[in-house]
Amino acid sequence: MGAMTTLSEGAPVSVVGAGAMGAGIAQVAASAGHPVALVDAVSGVVEKAVAGIIGSLQRQEAKGRISSAQLEATVERITPVDAISQLPASALVIEAVREDLDTKRALFNELAERQSRETVLATNTSSLDVGAIAEGLPEPGRVIGLHFFNPPPVMRLVEVVRGRSSSPEVIEAAAGLVRTWGKTPVVCASTPGFIVNRVARPFYGEAQRMLMDGVADAATLDAALRSAGFRMGPLELTDLIGQDVNLAVGTSVWEQTGRDPRYAPTAMQQELVAAGHLGRKSGQGVYRYDPSGAPLDAEPDQARLAELLGGPVETDPVARTLAMLVNEAVDLVHRGEAGADDVDTAMTLGTNYPKGPIAWGREIGYAVVADQLAALDRAFPGGRYRPSSALSGEEA
Ligand SMILES: NC(=O)c1ccc[n+]([C@@H]2O[C@H](COP(=O)([O-])OP(=O)(O)OC[C@H]3O[C@@H](n4cnc5c(N)ncnc54)[C@H](O)[C@@H]3O)[C@@H](O)[C@H]2O)c1
């Protein structure tokens, strides 16, 4: 298939949508030596994006990471374009427009009409089905997901997403190309939340449930997870991400899995969002923040923490969260949606976990995890804690 050979180093790339993600992706591709055409539906956005890219490159130059010649060459490779109709012939088009299926389908239709049949068409969608975006297009095999993380110049992970009609050769070529950009690709199926946004769900959900049940206060729960090596606790992290943003991702995964109870959003988070307590950005979320942005009442209860850790799994924040993360990860692998190594790579690079959940599960022991989940399922029936059948086998 021709698309495999067109995705080479230095081949022309177009980026559609010059918002937060599109600008960052354009910077990454241009830094890697590709001529990049950048377009947005709204006038003035591309110029702003280019100014932002220059600022970002200047900061890299100031730190000595790139030379001034590299800075100039990178900026020169980026061409602002006024309309889709004016994009040059490209080996790869990466779409980073707003997260809406109809918008993306209309755009892909137009791109398919204007670009060669060999042009690889990639979407940066976080939550839409890649197969649905490709539906009805000529050569749907060249449509894939390239899910960058925010901010693209900094985050190493890229999920290379296989839609139901994506060609394996295109997936492989795209993963190879992304590697030449200094990124680490992981390949996964177009499953709700892909790898990172799926496997991470219980990290937030379990802490919210324990907080609602009065197991401990927020600061103590966060301290428990930090003691296991997580950079931030789940509750402080959702305050940083934004409760609204985190709820939207969780709700999307829940809806797309046919409202699987495993992903049901909590009443607590829905109430926070309804009350406008969105986290740091609104001055209040799970925590309240002083005007300087420091959390109030964030002192963990050390005695309670010591009591919980190593106790029954229902009230051990670490064991309970890890059991659910391991379950989610082995299930994804078991369904054939991603390889075990890619799941661990995705979670360590995409969310900064101290260890991949597959490796962590092997350390804890899958039989132990299965027993913990069975105990949780007895304590909280309803399907959320049903153990993956893979935990009783040797598959993951
Ligand atoms: N923000 C993140 O953290 C993040 C991370 C990964 C993936 N994504 C995904 O990346 C995509 C873009 O997200 P963002 O945060 O950069 O959004 P954004 O709102 O910052 O930028 C989107 C840009 O697309 C433009 N646009 C909208 N429709 C267009 C069209 N038909 N043609 C050309 N331009 C159009 C808008 O004018 C806007 O400038 C979404 O699909 C989102 O889900 C976002």
Tab-separated table of N, CA and C in Angstrom, residues 7-136:
chain	number	residue	atom	x	y	z
A	7	LEU	N	4.813	7.964	4.083
A	7	LEU	CA	5.049	8.471	5.441
A	7	LEU	C	6.533	8.425	5.782
A	8	SER	N	7.310	9.244	5.101
A	8	SER	CA	8.749	9.178	5.366
A	8	SER	C	9.216	10.455	6.046
A	9	GLU	N	10.412	10.401	6.566
A	9	GLU	CA	10.979	11.577	7.229
A	9	GLU	C	11.052	12.735	6.238
A	10	GLY	N	10.646	13.882	6.665
A	10	GLY	CA	10.725	15.059	5.815
A	10	GLY	C	9.567	15.223	4.839
A	11	ALA	N	8.627	14.286	4.796
A	11	ALA	CA	7.480	14.381	3.886
A	11	ALA	C	6.543	15.499	4.354
A	12	PRO	N	5.800	16.100	3.411
A	12	PRO	CA	4.931	17.206	3.804
A	12	PRO	C	3.764	16.770	4.698
A	13	VAL	N	3.556	17.571	5.747
A	13	VAL	CA	2.513	17.285	6.738
A	13	VAL	C	1.586	18.492	6.794
A	14	SER	N	0.283	18.244	6.923
A	14	SER	CA	-0.651	19.335	7.190
A	14	SER	C	-1.314	19.102	8.537
A	15	VAL	N	-1.562	20.192	9.253
A	15	VAL	CA	-2.267	20.106	10.528
A	15	VAL	C	-3.498	20.997	10.434
A	16	VAL	N	-4.661	20.419	10.704
A	16	VAL	CA	-5.917	21.165	10.618
A	16	VAL	C	-6.449	21.411	12.024
A	17	GLY	N	-6.661	22.683	12.353
A	17	GLY	CA	-7.040	23.057	13.717
A	17	GLY	C	-5.772	23.530	14.402
A	18	ALA	N	-5.707	24.822	14.728
A	18	ALA	CA	-4.474	25.381	15.303
A	18	ALA	C	-4.701	25.827	16.740
A	19	GLY	N	-5.525	25.069	17.465
A	19	GLY	CA	-5.742	25.338	18.887
A	19	GLY	C	-4.590	24.776	19.701
A	20	ALA	N	-4.873	24.478	20.960
A	20	ALA	CA	-3.828	24.012	21.869
A	20	ALA	C	-3.089	22.813	21.280
A	21	MET	N	-3.825	21.828	20.781
A	21	MET	CA	-3.188	20.593	20.320
A	21	MET	C	-2.562	20.762	18.937
A	22	GLY	N	-3.328	21.360	18.006
A	22	GLY	CA	-2.832	21.493	16.635
A	22	GLY	C	-1.529	22.282	16.585
A	23	ALA	N	-1.449	23.362	17.343
A	23	ALA	CA	-0.227	24.170	17.355
A	23	ALA	C	0.948	23.332	17.857
A	24	GLY	N	0.715	22.588	18.928
A	24	GLY	CA	1.780	21.754	19.494
A	24	GLY	C	2.219	20.663	18.535
A	25	ILE	N	1.263	20.059	17.845
A	25	ILE	CA	1.584	18.981	16.901
A	25	ILE	C	2.369	19.550	15.715
A	26	ALA	N	1.955	20.724	15.248
A	26	ALA	CA	2.676	21.376	14.146
A	26	ALA	C	4.123	21.640	14.562
A	27	GLN	N	4.302	22.092	15.787
A	27	GLN	CA	5.661	22.356	16.294
A	27	GLN	C	6.503	21.083	16.316
A	28	VAL	N	5.891	19.988	16.762
A	28	VAL	CA	6.605	18.712	16.840
A	28	VAL	C	7.034	18.257	15.442
A	29	ALA	N	6.098	18.319	14.475
A	29	ALA	CA	6.398	17.843	13.121
A	29	ALA	C	7.459	18.731	12.459
A	30	ALA	N	7.332	20.045	12.654
A	30	ALA	CA	8.305	20.963	12.049
A	30	ALA	C	9.677	20.782	12.693
A	31	SER	N	9.705	20.587	13.994
A	31	SER	CA	10.986	20.375	14.686
A	31	SER	C	11.667	19.115	14.176
A	32	ALA	N	10.849	18.137	13.738
A	32	ALA	CA	11.408	16.874	13.239
A	32	ALA	C	11.794	16.968	11.762
A	33	GLY	N	11.639	18.164	11.159
A	33	GLY	CA	12.130	18.357	9.802
A	33	GLY	C	11.088	18.324	8.698
A	34	HIS	N	9.807	18.210	9.055
A	34	HIS	CA	8.760	18.204	8.026
A	34	HIS	C	8.325	19.620	7.663
A	35	PRO	N	8.103	19.881	6.373
A	35	PRO	CA	7.372	21.099	6.042
A	35	PRO	C	5.932	20.926	6.529
A	36	VAL	N	5.418	21.915	7.253
A	36	VAL	CA	4.096	21.774	7.867
A	36	VAL	C	3.194	22.919	7.431
A	37	ALA	N	2.040	22.577	6.877
A	37	ALA	CA	1.022	23.586	6.584
A	37	ALA	C	0.017	23.561	7.722
A	38	LEU	N	-0.327	24.740	8.224
A	38	LEU	CA	-1.213	24.820	9.392
A	38	LEU	C	-2.424	25.675	9.040
A	39	VAL	N	-3.619	25.137	9.292
A	39	VAL	CA	-4.838	25.840	8.912
A	39	VAL	C	-5.855	25.776	10.051
A	40	ASP	N	-6.706	26.801	10.142
A	40	ASP	CA	-7.779	26.805	11.134
A	40	ASP	C	-9.002	27.450	10.492
A	41	ALA	N	-10.190	27.101	10.965
A	41	ALA	CA	-11.419	27.659	10.397
A	41	ALA	C	-11.598	29.125	10.778
A	42	VAL	N	-11.002	29.506	11.901
A	42	VAL	CA	-11.197	30.870	12.400
A	42	VAL	C	-9.987	31.726	12.044
A	43	SER	N	-10.232	32.890	11.456
A	43	SER	CA	-9.098	33.700	11.005
A	43	SER	C	-8.368	34.272	12.216
A	44	GLY	N	-7.066	34.351	12.091
A	44	GLY	CA	-6.238	34.879	13.174
A	44	GLY	C	-5.689	33.798	14.091
A	45	VAL	N	-6.336	32.631	14.114
A	45	VAL	CA	-5.910	31.579	15.044
A	45	VAL	C	-4.539	31.020	14.662
A	46	VAL	N	-4.324	30.839	13.351
A	46	VAL	CA	-3.040	30.269	12.909
A	46	VAL	C	-1.891	31.215	13.264
A	47	GLU	N	-2.096	32.523	13.058
A	47	GLU	CA	-1.048	33.500	13.359
A	47	GLU	C	-0.719	33.451	14.858
A	48	LYS	N	-1.766	33.328	15.671
A	48	LYS	CA	-1.548	33.233	17.112
A	48	LYS	C	-0.783	31.957	17.461
A	49	ALA	N	-1.152	30.881	16.771
A	49	ALA	CA	-0.487	29.590	17.015
A	49	ALA	C	0.998	29.684	16.664
A	50	VAL	N	1.293	30.319	15.523
A	50	VAL	CA	2.700	30.439	15.100
A	50	VAL	C	3.477	31.281	16.114
A	51	ALA	N	2.858	32.355	16.599
A	51	ALA	CA	3.520	33.177	17.623
A	51	ALA	C	3.793	32.343	18.871
A	52	GLY	N	2.838	31.494	19.233
A	52	GLY	CA	3.017	30.615	20.401
A	52	GLY	C	4.143	29.616	20.179
A	53	ILE	N	4.220	29.078	18.965
A	53	ILE	CA	5.276	28.111	18.631
A	53	ILE	C	6.639	28.789	18.723
A	54	ILE	N	6.728	30.012	18.188
A	54	ILE	CA	7.999	30.746	18.255
A	54	ILE	C	8.402	30.961	19.714
A	55	GLY	N	7.437	31.337	20.534
A	55	GLY	CA	7.718	31.536	21.966
A	55	GLY	C	8.231	30.261	22.612
A	56	SER	N	7.603	29.156	22.283
A	56	SER	CA	8.003	27.869	22.858
A	56	SER	C	9.410	27.482	22.400
A	57	LEU	N	9.691	27.715	21.102
A	57	LEU	CA	11.035	27.400	20.589
A	57	LEU	C	12.085	28.322	21.209
A	58	GLN	N	11.715	29.585	21.438
A	58	GLN	CA	12.663	30.515	22.065
A	58	GLN	C	13.014	30.058	23.485
A	59	ARG	N	12.016	29.513	24.188
A	59	ARG	CA	12.312	29.006	25.535
A	59	ARG	C	13.259	27.809	25.452
A	60	GLN	N	13.064	26.964	24.418
A	60	GLN	CA	13.985	25.827	24.234
A	60	GLN	C	15.392	26.321	23.906
A	61	GLU	N	15.440	27.384	23.113
A	61	GLU	CA	16.745	27.948	22.750
A	61	GLU	C	17.436	28.521	23.991
A	62	ALA	N	16.656	29.223	24.815
A	62	ALA	CA	17.220	29.832	26.027
A	62	ALA	C	17.794	28.769	26.955
A	63	LYS	N	17.192	27.581	26.933
A	63	LYS	CA	17.686	26.488	27.784
A	63	LYS	C	18.823	25.722	27.105
A	64	GLY	N	19.173	26.136	25.900
A	64	GLY	CA	20.270	25.476	25.197
A	64	GLY	C	19.892	24.165	24.535
A	65	ARG	N	18.601	23.903	24.414
A	65	ARG	CA	18.180	22.624	23.821
A	65	ARG	C	18.208	22.652	22.296
A	66	ILE	N	18.021	23.843	21.725
A	66	ILE	CA	18.138	23.983	20.268
A	66	ILE	C	18.970	25.235	19.983
A	67	SER	N	19.560	25.251	18.801
A	67	SER	CA	20.364	26.426	18.418
A	67	SER	C	19.441	27.457	17.775
A	68	SER	N	19.958	28.677	17.611
A	68	SER	CA	19.122	29.693	16.973
A	68	SER	C	18.895	29.333	15.502
A	69	ALA	N	19.861	28.631	14.887
A	69	ALA	CA	19.670	28.192	13.499
A	69	ALA	C	18.538	27.163	13.423
A	70	GLN	N	18.494	26.269	14.401
A	70	GLN	CA	17.410	25.268	14.419
A	70	GLN	C	16.061	25.943	14.623
A	71	LEU	N	16.058	26.936	15.510
A	71	LEU	CA	14.822	27.672	15.751
A	71	LEU	C	14.314	28.271	14.445
A	72	GLU	N	15.210	28.962	13.755
A	72	GLU	CA	14.811	29.636	12.508
A	72	GLU	C	14.332	28.646	11.464
A	73	ALA	N	15.085	27.539	11.324
A	73	ALA	CA	14.722	26.548	10.306
A	73	ALA	C	13.361	25.939	10.623
A	74	THR	N	13.103	25.709	11.902
A	74	THR	CA	11.822	25.102	12.290
A	74	THR	C	10.672	26.051	11.961
A	75	VAL	N	10.838	27.324	12.305
A	75	VAL	CA	9.774	28.296	12.036
A	75	VAL	C	9.553	28.425	10.530
A	76	GLU	N	10.634	28.399	9.779
A	76	GLU	CA	10.507	28.533	8.317
A	76	GLU	C	9.767	27.369	7.681
A	77	ARG	N	9.806	26.230	8.330
A	77	ARG	CA	9.115	25.057	7.767
A	77	ARG	C	7.600	25.157	7.931
A	78	ILE	N	7.128	26.058	8.787
A	78	ILE	CA	5.685	26.148	9.041
A	78	ILE	C	5.053	27.197	8.132
A	79	THR	N	4.046	26.772	7.363
A	79	THR	CA	3.358	27.693	6.464
A	79	THR	C	1.901	27.865	6.911
A	80	PRO	N	1.535	29.084	7.306
A	80	PRO	CA	0.121	29.325	7.613
A	80	PRO	C	-0.694	29.282	6.326
A	81	VAL	N	-1.847	28.640	6.376
A	81	VAL	CA	-2.701	28.486	5.201
A	81	VAL	C	-4.104	28.966	5.583
A	82	ASP	N	-4.791	29.608	4.618
A	82	ASP	CA	-6.085	30.229	4.937
A	82	ASP	C	-7.271	29.281	4.903
A	83	ALA	N	-7.174	28.224	4.095
A	83	ALA	CA	-8.343	27.344	3.955
A	83	ALA	C	-7.905	25.934	3.600
A	84	ILE	N	-8.760	24.960	3.911
A	84	ILE	CA	-8.468	23.551	3.594
A	84	ILE	C	-8.143	23.413	2.106
A	85	SER	N	-8.881	24.192	1.283
A	85	SER	CA	-8.699	24.083	-0.169
A	85	SER	C	-7.295	24.507	-0.592
A	86	GLN	N	-6.598	25.227	0.277
A	86	GLN	CA	-5.260	25.688	-0.087
A	86	GLN	C	-4.131	24.849	0.511
A	87	LEU	N	-4.483	23.761	1.186
A	87	LEU	CA	-3.429	22.902	1.741
A	87	LEU	C	-2.652	22.262	0.597
A	88	PRO	N	-1.341	22.164	0.735
A	88	PRO	CA	-0.562	21.479	-0.300
A	88	PRO	C	-0.802	19.969	-0.242
A	89	ALA	N	-0.389	19.266	-1.294
A	89	ALA	CA	-0.450	17.803	-1.283
A	89	ALA	C	0.402	17.324	-0.112
A	90	SER	N	-0.160	16.452	0.724
A	90	SER	CA	0.525	16.064	1.955
A	90	SER	C	0.592	14.553	2.075
A	91	ALA	N	1.668	14.076	2.691
A	91	ALA	CA	1.767	12.640	2.970
A	91	ALA	C	0.881	12.281	4.156
A	92	LEU	N	0.727	13.265	5.054
A	92	LEU	CA	-0.019	13.032	6.290
A	92	LEU	C	-0.763	14.308	6.656
A	93	VAL	N	-2.059	14.158	6.962
A	93	VAL	CA	-2.818	15.276	7.516
A	93	VAL	C	-3.228	14.875	8.927
A	94	ILE	N	-2.942	15.731	9.892
A	94	ILE	CA	-3.375	15.462	11.267
A	94	ILE	C	-4.451	16.475	11.617
A	95	GLU	N	-5.590	15.949	12.023
A	95	GLU	CA	-6.735	16.793	12.356
A	95	GLU	C	-6.797	16.998	13.860
A	96	ALA	N	-6.895	18.256	14.278
A	96	ALA	CA	-7.049	18.571	15.708
A	96	ALA	C	-8.098	19.672	15.856
A	97	VAL	N	-9.254	19.452	15.228
A	97	VAL	CA	-10.352	20.424	15.351
A	97	VAL	C	-11.229	20.029	16.538
A	98	ARG	N	-12.341	20.693	16.685
A	98	ARG	CA	-13.086	20.473	17.920
A	98	ARG	C	-13.686	19.070	17.975
A	99	GLU	N	-13.893	18.604	19.197
A	99	GLU	CA	-14.271	17.212	19.432
A	99	GLU	C	-15.744	16.993	19.114
A	100	ASP	N	-16.046	16.821	17.812
A	100	ASP	CA	-17.424	16.647	17.393
A	100	ASP	C	-17.428	15.773	16.141
A	101	LEU	N	-18.157	14.676	16.189
A	101	LEU	CA	-18.093	13.689	15.101
A	101	LEU	C	-18.490	14.284	13.757
A	102	ASP	N	-19.585	15.055	13.720
A	102	ASP	CA	-20.041	15.610	12.435
A	102	ASP	C	-19.009	16.558	11.838
A	103	THR	N	-18.412	17.401	12.707
A	103	THR	CA	-17.370	18.326	12.233
A	103	THR	C	-16.204	17.540	11.636
A	104	LYS	N	-15.793	16.501	12.351
A	104	LYS	CA	-14.623	15.741	11.883
A	104	LYS	C	-14.951	14.968	10.601
A	105	ARG	N	-16.160	14.416	10.511
A	105	ARG	CA	-16.509	13.666	9.300
A	105	ARG	C	-16.571	14.579	8.087
A	106	ALA	N	-17.155	15.750	8.259
A	106	ALA	CA	-17.225	16.698	7.131
A	106	ALA	C	-15.810	17.067	6.696
A	107	LEU	N	-14.956	17.302	7.666
A	107	LEU	CA	-13.573	17.673	7.356
A	107	LEU	C	-12.842	16.540	6.629
A	108	PHE	N	-12.987	15.316	7.124
A	108	PHE	CA	-12.303	14.179	6.483
A	108	PHE	C	-12.825	13.970	5.064
A	109	ASN	N	-14.118	14.202	4.838
A	109	ASN	CA	-14.668	14.107	3.487
A	109	ASN	C	-13.995	15.094	2.554
A	110	GLU	N	-13.863	16.326	3.059
A	110	GLU	CA	-13.228	17.347	2.230
A	110	GLU	C	-11.758	17.007	1.981
A	111	LEU	N	-11.082	16.538	3.026
A	111	LEU	CA	-9.669	16.169	2.864
A	111	LEU	C	-9.521	15.029	1.861
A	112	ALA	N	-10.430	14.059	1.925
A	112	ALA	CA	-10.353	12.909	1.012
A	112	ALA	C	-10.544	13.366	-0.430
A	113	GLU	N	-11.397	14.360	-0.624
A	113	GLU	CA	-11.616	14.871	-1.983
A	113	GLU	C	-10.399	15.613	-2.513
A	114	ARG	N	-9.737	16.358	-1.630
A	114	ARG	CA	-8.689	17.259	-2.096
A	114	ARG	C	-7.300	16.634	-2.086
A	115	GLN	N	-7.082	15.663	-1.208
A	115	GLN	CA	-5.744	15.067	-1.111
A	115	GLN	C	-5.706	13.758	-1.912
A	116	SER	N	-4.508	13.242	-2.147
A	116	SER	CA	-4.364	11.984	-2.887
A	116	SER	C	-4.959	10.834	-2.065
A	117	ARG	N	-5.266	9.741	-2.732
A	117	ARG	CA	-5.848	8.597	-2.032
A	117	ARG	C	-4.833	7.926	-1.118
A	118	GLU	N	-3.586	8.312	-1.279
A	118	GLU	CA	-2.538	7.711	-0.445
A	118	GLU	C	-2.224	8.539	0.800
A	119	THR	N	-2.760	9.742	0.858
A	119	THR	CA	-2.500	10.592	2.019
A	119	THR	C	-3.073	9.939	3.279
A	120	VAL	N	-2.246	9.814	4.285
A	120	VAL	CA	-2.727	9.266	5.557
A	120	VAL	C	-3.491	10.363	6.291
A	121	LEU	N	-4.703	10.032	6.711
A	121	LEU	CA	-5.549	11.005	7.414
A	121	LEU	C	-5.642	10.573	8.873
A	122	ALA	N	-5.105	11.418	9.769
A	122	ALA	CA	-5.062	11.059	11.181
A	122	ALA	C	-5.920	12.016	11.993
A	123	THR	N	-6.603	11.480	12.983
A	123	THR	CA	-7.375	12.318	13.896
A	123	THR	C	-6.727	12.299	15.273
A	124	ASN	N	-6.738	13.453	15.916
A	124	ASN	CA	-6.217	13.547	17.282
A	124	ASN	C	-7.351	13.401	18.307
A	125	THR	N	-8.477	12.849	17.887
A	125	THR	CA	-9.605	12.729	18.805
A	125	THR	C	-9.220	12.035	20.109
A	126	SER	N	-9.830	12.471	21.216
A	126	SER	CA	-9.595	11.820	22.514
A	126	SER	C	-10.651	10.777	22.786
A	127	SER	N	-11.813	10.910	22.166
A	127	SER	CA	-12.928	10.070	22.608
A	127	SER	C	-13.808	9.529	21.490
A	128	LEU	N	-13.637	10.006	20.260
A	128	LEU	CA	-14.523	9.527	19.193
A	128	LEU	C	-13.953	8.255	18.579
A	129	ASP	N	-14.845	7.480	17.962
A	129	ASP	CA	-14.439	6.228	17.352
A	129	ASP	C	-13.782	6.512	15.996
A	130	VAL	N	-12.549	6.057	15.837
A	130	VAL	CA	-11.802	6.314	14.599
A	130	VAL	C	-12.526	5.672	13.409
A	131	GLY	N	-13.096	4.498	13.608
A	131	GLY	CA	-13.838	3.821	12.543
A	131	GLY	C	-15.036	4.644	12.080
A	132	ALA	N	-15.687	5.312	13.012
A	132	ALA	CA	-16.861	6.136	12.659
A	132	ALA	C	-16.436	7.359	11.855
A	133	ILE	N	-15.265	7.898	12.150
A	133	ILE	CA	-14.760	9.055	11.393
A	133	ILE	C	-14.408	8.624	9.961
A	134	ALA	N	-13.931	7.366	9.814
A	134	ALA	CA	-13.477	6.870	8.502
A	134	ALA	C	-14.631	6.401	7.621
A	135	GLU	N	-15.778	6.157	8.242
A	135	GLU	CA	-16.886	5.523	7.528
A	135	GLU	C	-17.268	6.267	6.249
A	136	GLY	N	-17.376	5.528	5.165
A	136	GLY	CA	-17.845	6.107	3.916
A	136	GLY	C	-16.776	6.813	3.104
